[in-house]
């Protein structure tokens, strides 16, 4: 630790002044745990159980099929989309909530390729989250177009775009592995200049920092709601389509919820207005209820305050663990950092297991990365201080060498 | 009514002898309601609220990300698939639960077309449920194959298959509109003889009657779980893939949950064994918990008893409403009837609204069909008697002519 590193008392003073501190009581968290894995699964909002129970026991149990009208079930994908919209800098009618990130990626990639039919290449990073890579493979194989992956450590996006054949660029706004934040405005501009459309995966940025899709001129975006947005495990994902593409975009999972007049039960598909055409079939309303409880809380949060506290916490954590011998995978400049710190250690897996046993929950990603997510609504500065102290202690004492910490579970 | 039509007292005696009567107390239903819309949204099982609350408050709230391992979240699509399997005559490893019916139809249609690459036509009925038609359009447009729709009132499937170019036949096992049950064994045999693969949509048959996918040699099937299976509004759907296709089937929504080794985070997609390759991304676990509570109940139900009571109830309802002036859309022979009775009436919409106001809930499908679903686990013979009496009264007294019953709600 450097001389200027805050003490625990100074962290407590930061917590006392924290404008977001009032949100802490809006979450349920297990006793004795510091939860730094909200970048994987967000914590449970205190309002959620009651909202879910009301959906199950009243709307479903008592009102039954009438709730499609009376409880607004049919409109839920749009209503939830309107609540996600301000979090990503979009207009309400540009966002719908439904299906998972993988399916939504498939839809927008096909739609984007169709909007740019003279180009035949999808450009993306080789280290993107696997489902982005695999869905890109699924789309390109089916449509007979090709894929160009570049490794940003060896090649720039500008170089990858140089052949002038890119139809679509697909990137993650924040990298799931390194925690690196990409310059959405600059990359989108560069892609457009080269004649490509842009699809952003916001899974690791929505709810972690302000996102400005409209301002950056983004074409399409997808993202999940179960990480920083606290929508619940596997909660429905969202799809953003810029208004300028609403009349022309065609996605192939053309189910009846995306039809212009679904209750005509017409024989021919006719896409609905707005982002609604990106819907397919019925959505799990029980899961939607959980998500809505959380979004209603998020609408009261100031994303500028979230970002400021997030950067302060990630910086503090990097500082407090600097002397412990980890590699710092996450970029140090604030402008290139999401809300996550990734540290590397050759024995990262058992180190993380030992840390979890002591009540500090992060996660491990092969081959050697420990990930720590900092969620400003329910993690405070003292938590950061204590988590860093615990991590230093685990490494310095070597407790992680106990054989039980090396046993792999199926899911890491 | 004919002379042999049962009286209410005789119906009460049938209820008293009903081997399925014990299931009635396992459901929550609103007081004073006869619910005959379980073919649209199944009723709430009494065990569900507690199971959902346990998932939300304990597995998510207290155990957080660790539940992916400790609570079996990662395995849920396969575990739920294994619970659906006996209801559809499949082996456990042939079924997975996840995504919606529309997305799953897309996956299996593409997979089936790829398995039959010399054929270029998808054959289906013109009156199939719209999402089946629309997804077929989505698939055929994307793959550059064509579609042949036939109207079974004017042309037989044999005639539609005559050109010998069909790659895939897609049909609903029970028609959503008429309630007609198709001969799965005979149609599957006929399709195979013509060189086509078969995809069955089981939305209106699963949980309504025994389904024998393996025995009939079916290639692929999809179905929802929120109708007769009581999984909750918009509950996750299932996908069946016959074992013989497991090694060769390739679906394009190739997300990371369908990967052979997802936690390797490898760059290249490699499909998993078994039906797992039909998975894409994370599933809404809150909705899965509701579905699981219901499936655990269904595993105790005898589908032979369900079918026998279903046929007895639909027959009784047709008999009791015979003199009321409706057209009977549903086929009269038991072998061609699902668990639903569709009656036609030129003023079907206001008639249904008047009936609903009196506590008998069915639904209306344009242009003129009143649908009544009979769900043997929670509807009894006296319910059928009372519902029919109420319907007769609504029609005979003309109460449905009151203007308020003609006002259309957005969702019917």
CSV table of C-alpha atoms in Angstrom, one decimal, chain B residues 11-406:
chain,number,residue,atom,x,y,z
B,11,UNK,CA,-72.4,-35.5,-12.6
B,12,UNK,CA,-71.8,-35.2,-8.8
B,13,UNK,CA,-71.6,-39.0,-8.7
B,14,UNK,CA,-69.1,-39.0,-11.5
B,15,UNK,CA,-67.0,-36.5,-9.5
B,16,UNK,CA,-67.2,-38.7,-6.4
B,17,UNK,CA,-65.8,-41.7,-8.4
B,18,UNK,CA,-63.2,-39.6,-10.2
B,19,UNK,CA,-59.7,-41.0,-9.6
B,20,UNK,CA,-58.2,-37.6,-10.4
B,21,UNK,CA,-60.4,-35.7,-7.9
B,22,UNK,CA,-57.6,-35.7,-5.4
B,23,UNK,CA,-55.7,-33.2,-7.6
B,24,UNK,CA,-58.3,-30.5,-7.3
B,25,UNK,CA,-57.0,-29.4,-3.9
B,26,UNK,CA,-53.5,-29.1,-5.4
B,27,UNK,CA,-54.7,-26.0,-7.4
B,28,UNK,CA,-55.6,-22.5,-6.3
B,29,UNK,CA,-58.7,-21.2,-8.2
B,30,UNK,CA,-60.7,-18.0,-7.6
B,31,UNK,CA,-64.0,-18.5,-5.8
B,32,UNK,CA,-67.1,-18.7,-7.9
B,33,UNK,CA,-65.3,-19.3,-11.1
B,34,UNK,CA,-65.4,-22.3,-13.5
B,35,UNK,CA,-62.1,-22.1,-15.3
B,36,UNK,CA,-62.3,-23.5,-18.9
B,37,UNK,CA,-59.3,-21.7,-20.3
B,38,UNK,CA,-56.6,-24.0,-19.2
B,39,UNK,CA,-55.8,-24.5,-22.9
B,40,UNK,CA,-54.6,-20.9,-22.9
B,41,UNK,CA,-53.2,-20.4,-19.4
B,42,UNK,CA,-53.2,-23.3,-16.9
B,43,UNK,CA,-54.3,-22.6,-13.3
B,44,UNK,CA,-51.9,-22.0,-10.4
B,45,UNK,CA,-50.7,-25.2,-8.6
B,46,UNK,CA,-50.9,-24.7,-4.8
B,47,UNK,CA,-47.3,-25.7,-4.4
B,48,UNK,CA,-46.0,-23.0,-6.8
B,49,UNK,CA,-45.8,-19.8,-4.7
B,50,UNK,CA,-43.6,-21.5,-2.1
B,51,UNK,CA,-41.3,-22.9,-4.7
B,52,UNK,CA,-40.9,-19.6,-6.4
B,53,UNK,CA,-40.4,-17.8,-3.1
B,54,UNK,CA,-37.7,-20.3,-2.1
B,55,UNK,CA,-35.9,-19.7,-5.4
B,56,UNK,CA,-36.1,-15.9,-5.0
B,57,UNK,CA,-35.4,-15.6,-1.3
B,58,UNK,CA,-33.0,-18.5,-0.7
B,59,UNK,CA,-31.3,-19.6,-3.8
B,60,UNK,CA,-31.0,-16.1,-5.4
B,61,UNK,CA,-31.1,-13.9,-2.3
B,62,UNK,CA,-28.9,-15.9,0.1
B,63,UNK,CA,-26.8,-18.1,-2.0
B,64,UNK,CA,-26.4,-15.8,-5.0
B,65,UNK,CA,-24.1,-16.8,-7.8
B,66,UNK,CA,-23.2,-20.1,-6.0
B,67,UNK,CA,-26.6,-21.5,-6.8
B,68,UNK,CA,-25.5,-22.1,-10.4
B,69,UNK,CA,-23.7,-25.0,-8.8
B,70,UNK,CA,-25.2,-25.7,-5.5
B,71,UNK,CA,-28.9,-25.4,-6.5
B,72,UNK,CA,-28.4,-27.1,-9.8
B,73,UNK,CA,-29.3,-24.0,-11.9
B,74,UNK,CA,-26.9,-24.9,-14.7
B,75,UNK,CA,-28.6,-28.4,-15.0
B,76,UNK,CA,-32.1,-27.0,-14.9
B,77,UNK,CA,-32.9,-27.2,-18.7
B,78,UNK,CA,-32.0,-30.9,-18.6
B,79,UNK,CA,-33.6,-31.6,-15.3
B,80,UNK,CA,-36.9,-30.0,-16.4
B,81,UNK,CA,-36.6,-31.8,-19.8
B,82,UNK,CA,-36.3,-35.1,-18.0
B,83,UNK,CA,-39.6,-34.2,-16.2
B,84,UNK,CA,-41.4,-33.3,-19.4
B,85,UNK,CA,-40.1,-36.5,-21.2
B,86,UNK,CA,-42.5,-39.0,-19.7
B,87,UNK,CA,-45.4,-36.7,-20.6
B,88,UNK,CA,-44.5,-36.9,-24.3
B,89,UNK,CA,-43.2,-40.4,-24.6
B,90,UNK,CA,-39.5,-39.4,-24.9
B,91,UNK,CA,-36.3,-40.4,-23.2
B,92,UNK,CA,-34.9,-37.9,-20.6
B,93,UNK,CA,-31.9,-37.0,-22.7
B,94,UNK,CA,-34.1,-36.1,-25.7
B,95,UNK,CA,-35.8,-33.1,-24.1
B,96,UNK,CA,-34.5,-29.8,-22.8
B,97,UNK,CA,-36.6,-26.9,-21.4
B,98,UNK,CA,-35.6,-23.3,-22.3
B,99,UNK,CA,-36.6,-20.3,-24.5
B,100,UNK,CA,-40.1,-20.0,-26.0
B,101,UNK,CA,-42.0,-22.1,-28.5
B,102,UNK,CA,-41.3,-19.6,-31.3
B,103,UNK,CA,-37.5,-19.7,-30.9
B,104,UNK,CA,-37.5,-23.5,-30.4
B,105,UNK,CA,-39.5,-23.9,-33.6
B,106,UNK,CA,-37.0,-21.8,-35.4
B,107,UNK,CA,-34.2,-24.0,-34.1
B,108,UNK,CA,-35.7,-27.4,-35.0
B,109,UNK,CA,-36.9,-26.3,-38.4
B,110,UNK,CA,-33.5,-25.1,-39.4
B,111,UNK,CA,-32.0,-28.3,-37.9
B,112,UNK,CA,-34.5,-30.5,-39.8
B,113,UNK,CA,-33.9,-28.7,-43.1
B,114,UNK,CA,-30.2,-29.2,-42.7
B,115,UNK,CA,-30.6,-32.9,-42.1
B,116,UNK,CA,-32.6,-33.2,-45.4
B,117,UNK,CA,-30.5,-30.9,-47.7
B,118,UNK,CA,-31.7,-32.2,-51.0
B,119,UNK,CA,-35.3,-31.2,-50.3
B,120,UNK,CA,-36.3,-27.6,-50.4
B,121,UNK,CA,-39.9,-27.4,-49.1
B,122,UNK,CA,-41.5,-27.0,-45.7
B,123,UNK,CA,-45.1,-28.4,-45.7
B,124,UNK,CA,-47.7,-27.2,-43.2
B,125,UNK,CA,-51.3,-26.5,-42.7
B,126,UNK,CA,-52.6,-23.0,-43.7
B,127,UNK,CA,-54.6,-22.9,-40.4
B,128,UNK,CA,-51.8,-23.7,-38.1
B,129,UNK,CA,-51.3,-21.4,-35.1
B,130,UNK,CA,-49.9,-18.1,-36.5
B,131,UNK,CA,-46.5,-18.3,-34.8
B,132,UNK,CA,-45.9,-21.6,-36.5
B,133,UNK,CA,-46.7,-20.0,-39.8
B,134,UNK,CA,-44.7,-16.9,-39.1
B,135,UNK,CA,-41.6,-18.7,-37.9
B,136,UNK,CA,-41.8,-21.0,-41.0
B,137,UNK,CA,-41.8,-17.8,-43.1
B,138,UNK,CA,-38.8,-16.6,-41.1
B,139,UNK,CA,-36.9,-19.8,-41.6
B,140,UNK,CA,-37.7,-20.3,-45.3
B,141,UNK,CA,-36.9,-16.7,-46.2
B,142,UNK,CA,-33.6,-16.9,-44.4
B,143,UNK,CA,-32.6,-20.3,-45.9
B,144,UNK,CA,-34.0,-19.7,-49.4
B,145,UNK,CA,-36.3,-22.7,-49.3
B,146,UNK,CA,-40.0,-22.6,-50.0
B,147,UNK,CA,-43.1,-23.3,-48.1
B,148,UNK,CA,-46.2,-25.2,-49.1
B,149,UNK,CA,-49.4,-24.6,-47.1
B,150,UNK,CA,-52.4,-26.8,-47.5
B,151,UNK,CA,-55.9,-26.5,-46.2
B,152,UNK,CA,-56.9,-29.9,-44.9
B,153,UNK,CA,-60.5,-29.1,-45.7
B,154,UNK,CA,-59.6,-29.0,-49.4
B,155,UNK,CA,-56.5,-31.1,-49.8
B,156,UNK,CA,-55.0,-34.0,-48.0
B,157,UNK,CA,-51.5,-34.1,-46.6
B,158,UNK,CA,-50.8,-37.0,-49.0
B,159,UNK,CA,-51.6,-34.6,-51.9
B,160,UNK,CA,-49.4,-31.9,-50.4
B,161,UNK,CA,-46.6,-34.4,-50.2
B,162,UNK,CA,-47.2,-35.8,-53.7
B,163,UNK,CA,-44.5,-33.7,-55.5
B,164,UNK,CA,-41.9,-35.6,-53.4
B,165,UNK,CA,-40.0,-32.4,-52.5
B,166,UNK,CA,-40.9,-31.9,-48.9
B,167,UNK,CA,-37.9,-31.7,-46.5
B,168,UNK,CA,-40.0,-31.1,-43.4
B,169,UNK,CA,-43.6,-31.4,-42.4
B,170,UNK,CA,-44.7,-29.1,-39.5
B,171,UNK,CA,-48.0,-29.7,-37.8
B,172,UNK,CA,-49.8,-29.0,-34.6
B,173,UNK,CA,-50.8,-32.2,-32.7
B,174,UNK,CA,-54.0,-30.5,-31.6
B,175,UNK,CA,-55.3,-27.6,-33.5
B,176,UNK,CA,-55.6,-24.4,-31.4
B,177,UNK,CA,-58.7,-23.3,-33.1
B,178,UNK,CA,-60.8,-26.4,-33.7
B,179,UNK,CA,-59.4,-28.6,-31.0
B,180,UNK,CA,-58.9,-31.4,-33.6
B,181,UNK,CA,-56.4,-34.1,-32.7
B,182,UNK,CA,-54.1,-35.4,-35.5
B,183,UNK,CA,-53.0,-39.0,-35.9
B,184,UNK,CA,-49.4,-38.6,-35.0
B,185,UNK,CA,-48.4,-42.1,-35.9
B,186,UNK,CA,-50.0,-42.2,-39.3
B,187,UNK,CA,-48.9,-38.7,-40.3
B,188,UNK,CA,-45.4,-39.3,-39.2
B,189,UNK,CA,-45.3,-42.6,-41.2
B,190,UNK,CA,-46.7,-40.9,-44.2
B,191,UNK,CA,-44.2,-38.0,-44.0
B,192,UNK,CA,-41.2,-40.4,-43.6
B,193,UNK,CA,-42.4,-42.5,-46.5
B,194,UNK,CA,-42.3,-39.4,-48.7
B,195,UNK,CA,-38.8,-38.6,-47.5
B,196,UNK,CA,-39.6,-35.7,-45.2
B,197,UNK,CA,-38.8,-35.2,-41.5
B,198,UNK,CA,-41.5,-34.3,-39.1
B,199,UNK,CA,-41.8,-31.5,-36.5
B,200,UNK,CA,-44.8,-31.6,-34.2
B,201,UNK,CA,-46.0,-28.6,-32.2
B,202,UNK,CA,-47.4,-30.1,-28.9
B,203,UNK,CA,-48.6,-26.8,-27.4
B,204,UNK,CA,-52.2,-28.0,-27.2
B,205,UNK,CA,-51.6,-31.7,-26.5
B,206,UNK,CA,-48.9,-31.9,-23.9
B,207,UNK,CA,-50.7,-32.5,-20.5
B,208,UNK,CA,-54.0,-32.9,-22.3
B,209,UNK,CA,-53.5,-36.5,-23.5
B,210,UNK,CA,-50.7,-39.1,-23.7
B,211,UNK,CA,-48.2,-38.3,-26.4
B,212,UNK,CA,-45.9,-41.0,-27.9
B,213,UNK,CA,-43.1,-39.2,-29.7
B,214,UNK,CA,-40.6,-42.1,-29.7
B,215,UNK,CA,-43.1,-44.7,-30.5
B,216,UNK,CA,-44.3,-42.7,-33.5
B,217,UNK,CA,-40.8,-42.1,-34.7
B,218,UNK,CA,-41.1,-38.3,-34.5
B,219,UNK,CA,-38.0,-36.4,-35.4
B,220,UNK,CA,-38.5,-33.1,-33.6
B,221,UNK,CA,-41.1,-31.5,-31.4
B,222,UNK,CA,-41.6,-28.3,-29.4
B,223,UNK,CA,-44.3,-27.3,-27.0
B,224,UNK,CA,-45.2,-24.8,-24.3
B,225,UNK,CA,-45.7,-25.5,-20.6
B,226,UNK,CA,-48.1,-22.8,-19.6
B,227,UNK,CA,-51.3,-24.3,-20.9
B,228,UNK,CA,-52.2,-27.8,-19.7
B,229,UNK,CA,-48.9,-28.1,-17.8
B,230,UNK,CA,-49.6,-25.2,-15.5
B,231,UNK,CA,-46.1,-23.8,-15.6
B,232,UNK,CA,-47.1,-20.2,-15.3
B,233,UNK,CA,-47.7,-17.4,-17.8
B,234,UNK,CA,-45.1,-17.5,-20.6
B,235,UNK,CA,-43.3,-20.3,-18.9
B,236,UNK,CA,-40.2,-21.7,-20.7
B,237,UNK,CA,-41.0,-24.1,-23.6
B,238,UNK,CA,-39.4,-27.5,-24.4
B,239,UNK,CA,-37.6,-29.0,-27.4
B,240,UNK,CA,-37.5,-32.7,-28.3
B,241,UNK,CA,-34.9,-34.1,-30.6
B,242,UNK,CA,-35.0,-37.8,-31.4
B,243,UNK,CA,-31.8,-39.6,-30.2
B,244,UNK,CA,-30.9,-40.6,-33.8
B,245,UNK,CA,-30.4,-37.0,-34.7
B,246,UNK,CA,-28.3,-36.0,-31.7
B,247,UNK,CA,-24.9,-36.3,-33.4
B,248,UNK,CA,-25.9,-34.6,-36.6
B,249,UNK,CA,-28.5,-32.0,-35.8
B,250,UNK,CA,-27.2,-28.4,-36.0
B,251,UNK,CA,-29.3,-25.5,-34.8
B,252,UNK,CA,-28.2,-21.9,-35.5
B,253,UNK,CA,-29.0,-20.2,-32.1
B,254,UNK,CA,-25.7,-21.7,-31.0
B,255,UNK,CA,-25.2,-20.0,-27.7
B,256,UNK,CA,-22.8,-21.0,-24.9
B,257,UNK,CA,-25.3,-23.2,-23.0
B,258,UNK,CA,-25.4,-25.5,-26.0
B,259,UNK,CA,-21.6,-25.9,-26.1
B,260,UNK,CA,-19.9,-29.2,-25.3
B,261,UNK,CA,-17.6,-27.5,-22.7
B,262,UNK,CA,-19.0,-24.1,-22.0
B,263,UNK,CA,-16.6,-23.3,-19.1
B,264,UNK,CA,-13.6,-23.7,-21.4
B,265,UNK,CA,-14.7,-20.4,-22.9
B,266,UNK,CA,-13.3,-21.7,-26.1
B,267,UNK,CA,-13.4,-19.6,-29.3
B,268,UNK,CA,-15.0,-22.2,-31.5
B,269,UNK,CA,-18.5,-23.5,-31.0
B,270,UNK,CA,-18.8,-27.2,-30.5
B,271,UNK,CA,-22.3,-28.6,-30.0
B,272,UNK,CA,-22.9,-30.6,-26.8
B,273,UNK,CA,-24.2,-34.1,-26.7
B,274,UNK,CA,-27.9,-35.0,-26.7
B,275,UNK,CA,-30.7,-32.4,-26.8
B,276,UNK,CA,-28.4,-30.0,-24.9
B,277,UNK,CA,-27.2,-28.7,-28.2
B,278,UNK,CA,-30.6,-27.1,-28.7
B,279,UNK,CA,-30.0,-24.7,-25.8
B,280,UNK,CA,-28.8,-21.2,-26.3
B,281,UNK,CA,-28.3,-18.9,-23.3
B,282,UNK,CA,-29.2,-18.5,-19.7
B,283,UNK,CA,-32.8,-19.3,-18.7
B,284,UNK,CA,-35.1,-17.4,-16.3
B,285,UNK,CA,-34.7,-19.5,-13.1
B,286,UNK,CA,-37.6,-17.8,-11.4
B,287,UNK,CA,-39.9,-19.0,-14.1
B,288,UNK,CA,-38.2,-22.4,-14.1
B,289,UNK,CA,-39.0,-22.8,-10.4
B,290,UNK,CA,-42.7,-22.3,-11.1
B,291,UNK,CA,-42.6,-24.8,-13.9
B,292,UNK,CA,-40.8,-27.4,-11.8
B,293,UNK,CA,-43.4,-27.2,-9.0
B,294,UNK,CA,-46.1,-28.0,-11.5
B,295,UNK,CA,-44.1,-30.8,-13.3
B,296,UNK,CA,-43.5,-32.5,-9.9
B,297,UNK,CA,-47.2,-32.7,-9.5
B,298,UNK,CA,-47.7,-33.9,-13.1
B,299,UNK,CA,-45.3,-36.7,-12.5
B,300,UNK,CA,-47.9,-38.2,-10.1
B,301,UNK,CA,-50.8,-38.0,-12.6
B,302,UNK,CA,-51.8,-40.9,-14.8
B,303,UNK,CA,-52.1,-39.7,-18.4
B,304,UNK,CA,-54.5,-42.5,-19.2
B,305,UNK,CA,-56.8,-41.3,-16.5
B,306,UNK,CA,-56.4,-37.8,-17.7
B,307,UNK,CA,-57.3,-38.7,-21.2
B,308,UNK,CA,-60.3,-40.8,-20.2
B,309,UNK,CA,-61.7,-38.0,-18.0
B,310,UNK,CA,-60.9,-35.3,-20.7
B,311,UNK,CA,-62.9,-37.3,-23.3
B,312,UNK,CA,-65.8,-37.8,-20.9
B,313,UNK,CA,-65.9,-34.1,-20.1
B,314,UNK,CA,-65.7,-32.8,-23.6
B,315,UNK,CA,-68.4,-35.3,-24.7
B,316,UNK,CA,-70.6,-34.2,-21.9
B,317,UNK,CA,-70.2,-30.5,-22.7
B,318,UNK,CA,-71.0,-31.1,-26.4
B,319,UNK,CA,-74.0,-33.0,-25.3
B,320,UNK,CA,-75.2,-30.5,-22.8
B,321,UNK,CA,-74.9,-27.6,-25.2
B,322,UNK,CA,-76.3,-29.4,-28.3
B,323,UNK,CA,-79.7,-27.8,-28.2
B,324,UNK,CA,-78.4,-24.2,-27.7
B,325,UNK,CA,-77.8,-23.5,-31.4
B,326,UNK,CA,-74.0,-23.5,-31.6
B,327,UNK,CA,-72.1,-25.0,-34.4
B,328,UNK,CA,-69.7,-27.7,-33.1
B,329,UNK,CA,-66.3,-27.0,-34.6
B,330,UNK,CA,-64.5,-29.8,-32.7
B,331,UNK,CA,-64.6,-33.2,-34.3
B,332,UNK,CA,-67.1,-35.6,-32.6
B,333,UNK,CA,-65.1,-38.8,-32.8
B,334,UNK,CA,-63.0,-39.2,-29.7
B,335,UNK,CA,-59.9,-40.2,-31.6
B,336,UNK,CA,-59.9,-36.8,-33.3
B,337,UNK,CA,-60.6,-34.7,-30.3
B,338,UNK,CA,-58.1,-33.0,-28.0
B,339,UNK,CA,-59.1,-31.6,-24.6
B,340,UNK,CA,-61.0,-28.6,-25.9
B,341,UNK,CA,-64.4,-27.9,-27.4
B,342,UNK,CA,-64.8,-25.2,-29.9
B,343,UNK,CA,-68.3,-23.9,-30.6
B,344,UNK,CA,-69.2,-21.4,-33.3
B,345,UNK,CA,-71.7,-18.6,-32.9
B,346,UNK,CA,-72.0,-15.5,-35.2
B,347,UNK,CA,-71.9,-13.3,-32.0
B,348,UNK,CA,-69.3,-15.4,-30.3
B,349,UNK,CA,-67.4,-12.4,-28.8
B,350,UNK,CA,-70.2,-10.9,-26.8
B,351,UNK,CA,-71.6,-14.3,-25.8
B,352,UNK,CA,-68.2,-15.2,-24.3
B,353,UNK,CA,-67.9,-11.9,-22.5
B,354,UNK,CA,-71.4,-12.4,-21.0
B,355,UNK,CA,-70.4,-15.9,-19.9
B,356,UNK,CA,-67.2,-14.7,-18.4
B,357,UNK,CA,-69.1,-12.1,-16.4
B,358,UNK,CA,-71.1,-14.9,-14.9
B,359,UNK,CA,-67.9,-16.7,-13.8
B,360,UNK,CA,-67.4,-19.2,-16.6
B,361,UNK,CA,-64.1,-18.5,-18.3
B,362,UNK,CA,-63.4,-19.6,-21.8
B,363,UNK,CA,-62.0,-17.6,-24.7
B,364,UNK,CA,-62.9,-16.3,-28.1
B,365,UNK,CA,-61.0,-16.7,-31.3
B,366,UNK,CA,-61.9,-14.7,-34.5
B,367,UNK,CA,-64.1,-14.9,-36.4
B,368,UNK,CA,-66.7,-16.8,-34.5
B,369,UNK,CA,-65.3,-19.5,-32.2
B,370,UNK,CA,-65.8,-19.9,-28.4
B,371,UNK,CA,-63.1,-22.2,-27.0
B,372,UNK,CA,-63.5,-24.2,-23.8
B,373,UNK,CA,-60.6,-26.2,-22.4
B,374,UNK,CA,-61.2,-29.1,-20.1
B,375,UNK,CA,-58.4,-29.8,-17.7
B,376,UNK,CA,-59.0,-33.0,-15.8
B,377,UNK,CA,-56.8,-32.2,-12.8
B,378,UNK,CA,-58.9,-29.3,-11.7
B,379,UNK,CA,-62.2,-29.3,-13.6
B,380,UNK,CA,-65.0,-31.8,-12.6
B,381,UNK,CA,-68.2,-33.1,-14.1
B,382,UNK,CA,-70.4,-30.7,-12.0
B,383,UNK,CA,-68.3,-27.8,-13.3
B,384,UNK,CA,-69.0,-29.0,-16.9
B,385,UNK,CA,-72.7,-29.3,-16.1
B,386,UNK,CA,-72.9,-25.8,-14.5
B,387,UNK,CA,-70.8,-24.2,-17.3
B,388,UNK,CA,-73.1,-25.7,-20.0
B,389,UNK,CA,-76.2,-24.5,-18.1
B,390,UNK,CA,-74.8,-21.0,-17.8
B,391,UNK,CA,-73.9,-20.9,-21.5
B,392,UNK,CA,-77.4,-22.1,-22.5
B,393,UNK,CA,-78.9,-19.4,-20.3
B,394,UNK,CA,-76.7,-16.7,-21.7
B,395,UNK,CA,-77.8,-17.6,-25.2
B,396,UNK,CA,-81.4,-18.3,-24.4
B,397,UNK,CA,-82.0,-15.1,-22.4
B,398,UNK,CA,-80.0,-12.9,-24.8
B,399,UNK,CA,-78.1,-11.2,-22.0
B,400,UNK,CA,-75.1,-11.1,-24.3
B,401,UNK,CA,-76.8,-8.4,-26.4
B,402,UNK,CA,-76.0,-5.8,-23.7
B,403,UNK,CA,-73.7,-3.2,-25.3
B,404,UNK,CA,-70.9,-3.7,-22.7
B,405,UNK,CA,-70.2,-7.2,-23.9
B,406,UNK,CA,-69.3,-6.0,-27.4
